[in-house]
Coordinates of C-alpha atoms in Angstrom, one line a residue:
X24 CA 17.0 29.4 -29.8
X25 CA 16.2 25.7 -29.5
X26 CA 12.6 24.7 -30.4
X27 CA 11.1 21.7 -28.6
X28 CA 8.0 19.7 -29.4
X29 CA 6.9 20.2 -25.8
X30 CA 7.6 22.2 -22.7
X31 CA 7.2 19.1 -20.7
X32 CA 7.2 15.4 -21.5
X33 CA 6.0 13.0 -18.8
X34 CA 6.9 9.3 -18.8
X35 CA 4.3 7.4 -16.8
X36 CA 0.5 7.8 -16.5
X37 CA 0.1 7.0 -12.8
X38 CA -1.3 9.4 -10.2
X39 CA 1.9 11.6 -9.9
X40 CA 2.6 11.8 -13.6
X41 CA -1.0 12.6 -14.5
X42 CA -1.3 15.3 -11.9
X43 CA 1.9 17.0 -12.9
X44 CA 1.0 16.8 -16.6
X45 CA -2.5 18.2 -16.3
X46 CA -1.6 20.9 -13.9
X47 CA 1.4 22.0 -16.0
X48 CA -0.9 22.1 -19.1
X49 CA -4.2 23.2 -17.7
X50 CA -3.1 25.7 -15.1
X51 CA 0.5 26.7 -16.0
X52 CA -0.1 26.9 -19.7
X53 CA 2.7 24.5 -20.7
X54 CA 2.6 22.3 -23.8
X55 CA 2.7 18.8 -22.4
X56 CA 3.0 15.3 -23.8
X57 CA 2.7 12.0 -21.8
X58 CA 3.5 8.4 -22.6
X59 CA 2.1 5.4 -20.8
X60 CA 2.9 1.8 -21.8
X61 CA 0.2 0.2 -19.7
X62 CA -3.1 1.4 -18.2
X63 CA -3.7 5.0 -17.1
X64 CA -3.9 5.3 -13.4
X65 CA -0.8 3.4 -12.6
X66 CA -0.2 1.2 -9.6
X67 CA -2.7 2.9 -7.3
X68 CA -5.8 2.9 -9.5
X69 CA -5.2 -0.3 -11.5
X70 CA -3.2 -2.7 -9.3
X71 CA -2.8 -1.2 -5.9
X72 CA -4.7 1.1 -3.6
X73 CA -8.1 1.2 -5.3
X74 CA -8.7 -2.5 -6.1
X75 CA -7.0 -3.5 -2.8
X76 CA -9.3 -1.3 -0.8
X77 CA -12.4 -2.6 -2.6
X78 CA -11.2 -6.1 -1.7
X79 CA -10.9 -4.9 1.9
X80 CA -14.5 -3.8 1.8
X81 CA -15.5 -7.2 0.4
X82 CA -13.7 -9.1 3.0
X83 CA -15.1 -7.2 5.9
X84 CA -18.6 -8.5 5.2
X85 CA -17.4 -12.0 6.4
X86 CA -18.1 -11.2 10.0
X87 CA -21.2 -9.1 9.4
X88 CA -23.9 -11.9 9.6
X89 CA -22.7 -13.2 13.0
X90 CA -22.3 -9.7 14.4
X91 CA -25.7 -8.7 13.1
X92 CA -27.3 -11.8 14.8
X93 CA -25.9 -10.6 18.1
X94 CA -27.8 -7.4 17.6
X95 CA -31.1 -9.3 16.9
X96 CA -31.1 -9.5 13.1
X97 CA -32.1 -12.9 11.6
X98 CA -29.3 -13.0 9.0
X99 CA -27.8 -16.2 7.6
X100 CA -24.2 -16.7 6.6
X101 CA -23.7 -16.3 2.9
X102 CA -21.2 -17.3 0.2
X103 CA -18.7 -15.0 -1.5
X104 CA -18.7 -15.1 -5.3
X105 CA -15.3 -14.1 -6.6
X106 CA -16.4 -13.8 -10.3
X107 CA -19.2 -11.4 -9.4
X108 CA -16.9 -9.3 -7.4
X109 CA -14.2 -9.2 -10.1
X110 CA -16.8 -8.2 -12.7
X111 CA -17.8 -5.2 -10.7
X112 CA -14.2 -4.5 -9.9
X113 CA -13.1 -4.4 -13.5
X114 CA -16.0 -2.2 -14.4
X115 CA -15.0 0.3 -11.7
X116 CA -11.3 0.2 -12.8
X117 CA -12.3 0.9 -16.4
X118 CA -14.4 3.8 -15.3
X119 CA -11.5 5.3 -13.3
X120 CA -9.0 4.8 -16.1
X121 CA -11.5 6.6 -18.4
X122 CA -11.5 9.5 -15.9
X123 CA -7.7 9.8 -16.0
X124 CA -7.7 9.8 -19.8
X125 CA -10.4 12.5 -19.8
X126 CA -8.6 14.7 -17.3
X127 CA -5.5 14.6 -19.5
X128 CA -7.4 15.3 -22.7
X129 CA -9.5 18.1 -21.1
X130 CA -6.3 19.8 -19.9
X131 CA -4.7 19.7 -23.3
X132 CA -2.2 17.0 -22.7
X133 CA -1.2 14.9 -25.8
X134 CA -1.0 11.3 -24.8
X135 CA 0.9 8.3 -26.3
X136 CA 0.0 4.7 -25.5
X137 CA 3.6 3.6 -25.8
X138 CA 6.8 2.9 -23.8
X139 CA 9.2 5.8 -23.7
X140 CA 13.0 5.7 -23.3
X141 CA 15.5 8.5 -23.0
X142 CA 17.8 9.3 -26.0
X143 CA 19.3 12.5 -24.6
X144 CA 18.5 15.2 -22.0
X145 CA 15.7 16.5 -24.1
X146 CA 14.6 13.6 -26.3
X147 CA 12.4 10.5 -25.7
X148 CA 11.9 7.6 -28.1
X149 CA 8.6 5.9 -28.2
X150 CA 8.0 2.2 -28.8
X151 CA 6.0 3.2 -31.9
X152 CA 9.3 4.4 -33.4
X153 CA 8.6 8.1 -33.0
X154 CA 10.8 10.6 -31.1
X155 CA 9.7 13.7 -29.2
X156 CA 11.7 16.5 -27.7
X157 CA 10.9 18.5 -24.6
X158 CA 12.5 21.3 -22.6
X159 CA 11.8 19.3 -19.4
X160 CA 11.3 15.6 -18.9
X161 CA 9.6 14.1 -15.9
X162 CA 10.0 10.4 -15.1
X163 CA 7.1 9.0 -13.1
X164 CA 7.3 5.3 -14.0
X165 CA 6.5 3.9 -10.5
X166 CA 7.6 0.4 -9.4
X167 CA 6.7 -3.2 -9.6
X168 CA 6.6 -6.2 -7.2
X169 CA 9.6 -8.6 -7.3
X170 CA 10.0 -12.3 -6.6
X171 CA 12.9 -13.4 -4.5
X172 CA 16.0 -14.9 -6.1
X173 CA 15.5 -18.5 -5.3
X174 CA 14.8 -21.8 -7.0
X175 CA 11.1 -22.4 -7.7
X176 CA 10.2 -18.7 -7.3
X177 CA 8.5 -18.9 -10.7
X178 CA 5.8 -21.1 -9.0
X179 CA 4.6 -18.2 -6.9
X180 CA 2.6 -15.1 -7.8
X181 CA 3.0 -11.4 -6.8
X182 CA 0.4 -8.8 -5.8
X183 CA -0.3 -7.7 -9.4
X184 CA -1.4 -11.2 -10.2
X185 CA -4.0 -11.4 -7.4
X186 CA -6.5 -9.2 -9.3
X187 CA -6.4 -11.6 -12.3
X188 CA -7.0 -14.9 -10.6
X189 CA -9.8 -16.8 -12.4
X190 CA -10.8 -18.5 -9.0
X191 CA -9.9 -17.9 -5.4
X192 CA -7.5 -20.5 -4.1
X193 CA -8.6 -22.7 -1.2
X194 CA -5.2 -22.2 0.5
X195 CA -2.4 -19.7 0.1
X196 CA 1.0 -19.1 1.6
X197 CA 1.9 -15.4 1.8
X198 CA 5.6 -14.7 2.1
X199 CA 6.5 -11.4 3.7
X200 CA 5.7 -9.2 6.7
X201 CA 5.2 -5.7 5.2
X202 CA 2.0 -3.9 4.8
X203 CA 1.2 -5.5 1.4
X204 CA 1.6 -9.0 2.8
X205 CA -0.4 -8.3 5.9
X206 CA -3.2 -6.5 4.1
X207 CA -3.7 -9.4 1.6
X208 CA -3.5 -11.9 4.4
X209 CA -6.5 -10.2 6.1
X210 CA -8.3 -9.8 2.8
X211 CA -8.0 -13.3 1.6
X212 CA -8.8 -14.8 5.1
X213 CA -11.9 -12.7 5.1
X214 CA -12.9 -14.0 1.7
X215 CA -12.7 -17.6 3.0
X216 CA -9.2 -18.6 1.9
X217 CA -7.1 -20.6 4.3
X218 CA -4.1 -18.2 4.8
X219 CA -0.6 -19.1 6.1
X220 CA 2.0 -16.3 6.4
X221 CA 5.7 -16.6 6.7
X222 CA 7.9 -13.7 7.7
X223 CA 11.6 -14.1 8.3
X224 CA 11.8 -11.2 10.9
X225 CA 10.8 -11.3 14.6
X226 CA 7.6 -9.3 14.1
X227 CA 5.4 -8.2 11.1
X228 CA 5.2 -4.5 9.9
X229 CA 8.8 -3.6 10.5
X230 CA 9.2 0.2 10.9
X231 CA 5.8 0.8 12.5
X232 CA 5.2 1.2 16.2
X233 CA 6.1 -1.9 18.1
X234 CA 3.0 -2.0 20.3
X235 CA 0.7 -1.5 17.3
X236 CA 2.5 -4.3 15.4
X237 CA 2.0 -6.7 18.2
X238 CA -1.7 -6.0 18.5
X239 CA -2.2 -6.5 14.7
X240 CA -0.3 -9.7 14.8
X241 CA -2.5 -11.0 17.6
X242 CA -5.7 -9.9 15.9
X243 CA -4.6 -11.6 12.6
X244 CA -4.0 -14.9 14.5
X245 CA -7.4 -14.5 16.2
X246 CA -9.0 -14.3 12.8
X247 CA -7.5 -17.6 11.8
X248 CA -4.4 -16.5 9.9
X249 CA -1.6 -19.0 10.5
X250 CA 1.2 -16.4 11.0
X251 CA 4.7 -17.7 11.5
X252 CA 7.5 -15.2 12.3
X253 CA 11.2 -16.1 12.1
X254 CA 10.2 -18.3 9.2
X255 CA 11.1 -18.5 5.5
X256 CA 11.0 -20.8 2.6
X257 CA 13.8 -23.3 2.2
X258 CA 12.5 -25.1 -0.9
X259 CA 9.5 -24.9 -3.2
X260 CA 8.4 -26.7 -6.4
X261 CA 5.3 -27.8 -8.2
X262 CA 3.3 -30.4 -6.2
X263 CA 3.0 -33.9 -7.6
X264 CA -0.5 -35.2 -8.4
X265 CA -0.8 -37.2 -5.2
X266 CA 0.5 -34.2 -3.1
X267 CA -2.0 -31.9 -4.7
X268 CA -4.9 -34.3 -4.2
X269 CA -4.0 -34.8 -0.5
X270 CA -3.8 -31.1 0.0
X271 CA -7.2 -30.4 -1.5
X272 CA -8.8 -33.1 0.7
X273 CA -7.2 -31.7 3.9
X274 CA -8.4 -28.1 3.3
X275 CA -10.9 -26.8 5.8
X276 CA -14.5 -27.3 4.7
X277 CA -15.2 -23.5 4.6
X278 CA -12.2 -23.0 2.3
X279 CA -13.4 -25.8 0.0
X280 CA -16.8 -24.1 -0.3
X281 CA -15.3 -20.8 -1.4
X282 CA -13.0 -21.8 -4.2
X283 CA -14.2 -24.6 -6.5
X284 CA -10.8 -25.1 -8.0
X285 CA -7.2 -24.2 -7.4
X286 CA -6.0 -21.1 -9.2
X287 CA -2.5 -21.8 -10.4
X288 CA -0.6 -18.9 -12.0
X289 CA 0.0 -20.8 -15.3
X290 CA -2.3 -23.8 -15.1
X291 CA 0.4 -26.0 -13.6
X292 CA -1.2 -26.7 -10.2
X293 CA -0.5 -26.3 -6.5
X294 CA 2.9 -25.6 -4.9
X295 CA 4.9 -27.8 -2.4
X296 CA 6.8 -25.7 0.1
X297 CA 9.4 -26.6 2.8
X298 CA 10.0 -24.0 5.5
X299 CA 12.8 -23.2 7.8
X300 CA 10.7 -24.4 10.7
X301 CA 10.7 -27.9 9.2
X302 CA 7.1 -27.8 8.0
X303 CA 6.2 -29.1 4.6
X304 CA 2.9 -28.4 2.9
X305 CA 1.1 -28.0 -0.4
X306 CA -0.7 -24.7 -1.1
X307 CA -2.9 -23.8 -4.0
X308 CA -1.0 -20.5 -4.3
X309 CA 2.2 -18.9 -3.0
X310 CA 2.1 -15.1 -2.9
X311 CA 5.4 -13.3 -2.7
X312 CA 5.1 -9.9 -1.0
X313 CA 8.8 -9.4 -0.4
X314 CA 9.4 -6.0 -1.9
X315 CA 9.1 -3.7 -4.9
X316 CA 11.6 -2.3 -7.3
X317 CA 11.5 1.0 -9.2
X318 CA 10.8 0.8 -13.0
X319 CA 14.1 2.1 -14.3
X320 CA 15.4 -0.8 -16.3
X321 CA 16.3 -0.3 -19.9
X322 CA 15.3 3.4 -20.0
X323 CA 18.7 4.7 -21.0
X324 CA 19.2 6.5 -17.7
X325 CA 22.8 5.5 -17.0
X326 CA 24.0 6.6 -20.4
X327 CA 22.8 10.1 -19.7
X328 CA 24.5 10.3 -16.3
X329 CA 21.4 10.0 -14.2
X330 CA 22.4 8.6 -10.8
X331 CA 20.7 5.4 -9.6
X332 CA 20.6 4.1 -6.1
X333 CA 21.5 0.5 -5.0
X334 CA 17.8 -0.5 -5.4
X335 CA 17.6 1.0 -8.9
X336 CA 15.8 4.2 -7.8
X337 CA 16.5 7.5 -9.4
X338 CA 18.4 9.8 -7.1
X339 CA 17.0 13.3 -7.0
X340 CA 17.4 16.5 -4.9
X341 CA 14.8 18.2 -2.7
X342 CA 13.2 19.6 -5.9
X343 CA 13.0 16.2 -7.6
X344 CA 15.7 17.1 -10.0
X345 CA 18.2 14.5 -11.2
X346 CA 21.9 15.0 -12.0
X347 CA 20.7 16.0 -15.5
X348 CA 19.2 19.4 -15.1
X349 CA 16.4 19.0 -17.6
X350 CA 15.2 15.7 -16.2
X351 CA 13.2 15.3 -13.0
X352 CA 11.6 12.3 -11.3
X353 CA 8.8 11.8 -8.8
X354 CA 6.9 9.0 -7.1
X355 CA 7.9 5.4 -6.4
X356 CA 10.6 5.5 -9.0
X357 CA 12.6 7.7 -6.6
X358 CA 11.9 5.4 -3.6
X359 CA 11.5 8.3 -1.1
X360 CA 8.1 7.8 0.5
X361 CA 6.1 5.4 -1.7
X362 CA 2.6 6.6 -1.2
X363 CA 0.2 7.9 -3.9
X364 CA -0.6 11.2 -2.2
X365 CA 3.1 11.8 -1.8
X366 CA 3.7 11.3 -5.6
X367 CA 0.9 13.8 -6.2
X368 CA 2.4 16.3 -3.9
X369 CA 5.8 15.8 -5.5
X370 CA 4.2 16.4 -8.9
X371 CA 2.6 19.6 -7.7
X372 CA 5.9 20.8 -6.2
X373 CA 7.6 20.1 -9.5
X374 CA 5.1 22.2 -11.4
X375 CA 5.4 25.0 -8.9
X376 CA 9.2 24.9 -9.2
X377 CA 9.7 24.6 -13.0
X378 CA 6.6 26.3 -14.5
X379 CA 5.7 28.9 -11.9
X380 CA 9.2 30.0 -11.0
X381 CA 8.6 29.3 -7.3
X382 CA 11.2 26.8 -6.1
X383 CA 9.3 24.4 -3.8
X384 CA 11.0 21.6 -2.0
X385 CA 9.0 18.5 -1.3
X386 CA 7.9 18.2 2.3
X387 CA 8.2 14.6 3.4
X388 CA 7.8 15.3 7.2
X389 CA 4.9 14.0 9.3
X390 CA 3.0 12.1 6.6
X391 CA 0.0 10.3 7.8
X392 CA -0.5 6.8 6.5
X393 CA -2.7 3.7 7.0
X394 CA -2.3 0.0 6.8
X395 CA -5.6 -1.7 5.8
X396 CA -5.2 -4.8 7.9
X397 CA -8.2 -5.9 10.1
X398 CA -8.2 -3.9 12.3
X399 CA -6.5 -1.0 10.4
X400 CA -3.4 0.8 11.5
X401 CA -3.3 4.6 11.2
X402 CA 0.0 6.3 12.0
X403 CA 1.6 9.7 11.8
X404 CA 4.9 11.0 13.2
X405 CA 7.5 9.1 15.3
X406 CA 7.1 5.6 16.7
X407 CA 7.8 5.2 20.4
X408 CA 11.1 3.4 19.6
X409 CA 12.3 6.2 17.2
X410 CA 11.2 9.0 19.6
X411 CA 12.9 7.6 22.7
X412 CA 16.1 7.4 20.7
X413 CA 15.9 11.1 20.0
X414 CA 14.7 12.6 23.2
X415 CA 12.9 12.1 26.5
X416 CA 9.3 11.2 26.0
X417 CA 6.0 10.4 27.7
X418 CA 3.8 7.6 26.3
X419 CA 0.0 7.8 26.6
X420 CA -1.7 4.6 25.6
X421 CA -4.9 2.7 26.0
X422 CA -6.2 -0.6 24.6
X423 CA -9.7 -1.8 25.0
X424 CA -12.6 -3.7 23.5
X425 CA -14.8 -1.3 21.4
X426 CA -18.5 -1.2 22.2
X427 CA -19.7 -2.5 18.9
X428 CA -17.8 -5.8 18.8
X429 CA -17.8 -6.3 22.6
X430 CA -21.6 -6.3 22.5
X431 CA -21.4 -9.0 19.9
X432 CA -19.0 -11.1 22.0
X433 CA -16.0 -10.7 19.7
X434 CA -12.5 -10.5 21.1
X435 CA -11.4 -7.5 19.0
X436 CA -9.2 -4.9 20.7
X437 CA -8.2 -1.4 19.6
X438 CA -5.2 0.8 20.5
X439 CA -4.9 4.5 20.9
X440 CA -1.4 5.9 21.5
X441 CA 0.3 9.3 21.7
X442 CA 4.0 9.9 21.9
X443 CA 4.8 13.3 23.6
X444 CA 8.0 15.3 24.0
X445 CA 8.9 15.9 27.6
X446 CA 10.7 19.1 26.7
X447 CA 8.0 21.0 24.8
X448 CA 4.9 18.8 25.2
X449 CA 4.5 18.5 21.4
X450 CA 2.8 15.3 20.2
X451 CA 5.6 13.6 18.2
X452 CA 3.5 10.6 17.1
X453 CA 0.0 9.2 17.0
X454 CA -0.8 5.5 16.4
X455 CA -4.3 4.0 16.2
X456 CA -5.2 0.4 15.7
X457 CA -8.9 0.1 15.2
X458 CA -11.6 -0.2 12.5
X459 CA -11.6 3.0 10.6
X460 CA -8.1 4.0 11.8
X461 CA -7.3 5.4 8.4
X462 CA -10.1 7.8 8.6
X463 CA -9.2 8.8 12.2
X464 CA -5.5 9.4 11.5
X465 CA -6.2 11.8 8.6
X466 CA -7.7 14.2 11.1
X467 CA -5.2 13.5 13.9
X468 CA -2.5 14.2 11.2
X469 CA -3.6 17.8 10.9
X470 CA -3.0 18.4 14.6
X471 CA 0.4 16.7 14.6
X472 CA 1.5 18.5 11.5
X473 CA 0.5 21.8 13.1
X474 CA 2.7 21.0 16.2
X475 CA -0.2 20.5 18.6
X476 CA 0.8 19.8 22.2
X477 CA -0.6 17.1 24.5
X478 CA -2.5 20.0 26.3
X479 CA -4.1 21.0 23.0
X480 CA -5.4 17.4 22.7
X481 CA -6.6 17.6 26.3
X482 CA -8.5 20.8 25.7
X483 CA -10.5 19.2 22.9
X484 CA -13.9 17.9 24.1
X485 CA -14.5 14.2 23.4
X486 CA -17.1 13.0 21.1
X487 CA -19.0 10.3 23.1
X488 CA -19.5 7.4 22.7
X489 CA -16.8 6.8 20.1
X490 CA -13.5 4.9 20.0
X491 CA -11.6 8.0 19.0
X492 CA -12.6 10.0 22.1
X493 CA -9.8 8.1 23.9
X494 CA -7.3 10.2 21.9
X495 CA -8.3 13.3 23.9
X496 CA -9.1 11.7 27.3
X497 CA -5.8 10.0 28.2
X498 CA -4.6 12.1 31.1
X499 CA -1.7 10.1 32.6
X500 CA 1.3 8.6 30.8
X501 CA 1.7 4.9 31.0
X502 CA 5.5 5.2 30.9
X503 CA 8.3 7.6 30.3
X504 CA 11.5 7.0 28.4

């Protein structure tokens, strides 16, 4: 009988890997080892969801003084201090990383601060030179942002770099139209940075509901973001001294007050950019938010017969198992649904399948999610476009100015939308664009996941006065398809 060092060895200390490791060890009684080459907590805790959401909170205070004055408060506009915020942010991330380490230790997981690669179906080699064997290996290495393949791309930064800028830039060009690009456009604009955004497609947030995308784009422009669709970079390079000086002098006064100096990625200065629309301009920073790639390079996967997709993702079955029976993979490295709670669910299903003898496929249907733009987008189920391609539907939708901001004279609008099956009245999708939409969609997601009908929504008494009451008070469809 073969003896292994561990029942399970996990490669990757992010949310999915840590959950699988500690549940397998602490609840299923397995002997578990885990290797992490960077900080524990992974993308979500260290360079993604958590620091980004804290930046969202910081940026939302920008409009608070003027709104408060409309309500009678004598509050003056203030200045944002990037260094103070970053100090508090780093303290919080250190605290959270410590919690992750403690969870693993208290569950009996042995950890290695090292890079791990695969030697054979049951053996990993650590960057320390050690090797460890395991009956099962779980790969949870996540992904990383990528720069486009173009001349001058090294002049730009990616989302990971934003959290390490010594100073806020006065101006930034964000390239991309996905949720990361749009979230950071809103964040940085709220912090006082002059933001320009290029997206090569016709509308931002591809894959989300068309009506919701349009309202968010409109709101971003109203907040001062210079958003250009159908636009991309033709050429970019480091700006000359005269170009950089001219750019600094032409920056808006409010932007000059926020950031005392440019924040170049390597101390080399601002970036000159030429766009497909003919515009040329110098920016203190260029941020590429043009995609992410799974962390599968140089891990020895191909030599073992583990199948990789075109994007470098590990191909797995419904139980997260690879072509090599002893090796599994979860989270962003599989490029299924790249969300932290999904990686955690995949890790739990893996433990249930492998260590509890209860084969549990991962359920990727009807996953609620949020985009933390300003206003936020909360979504679950099918978009109007996807639903009408599948069956006949009714669309219930309303857009209005919410009480809080309307009273303050702001133009903000919100959107509440339900997509309903004509055949069985099931709510196929729910889409909300509003402050706090992420909080609202979590609860709406329960109803949609349970298969609630439009009449179930109608029978629910409204909570008044709230924005969310509109979800249960829309009586007549605005259109059918």
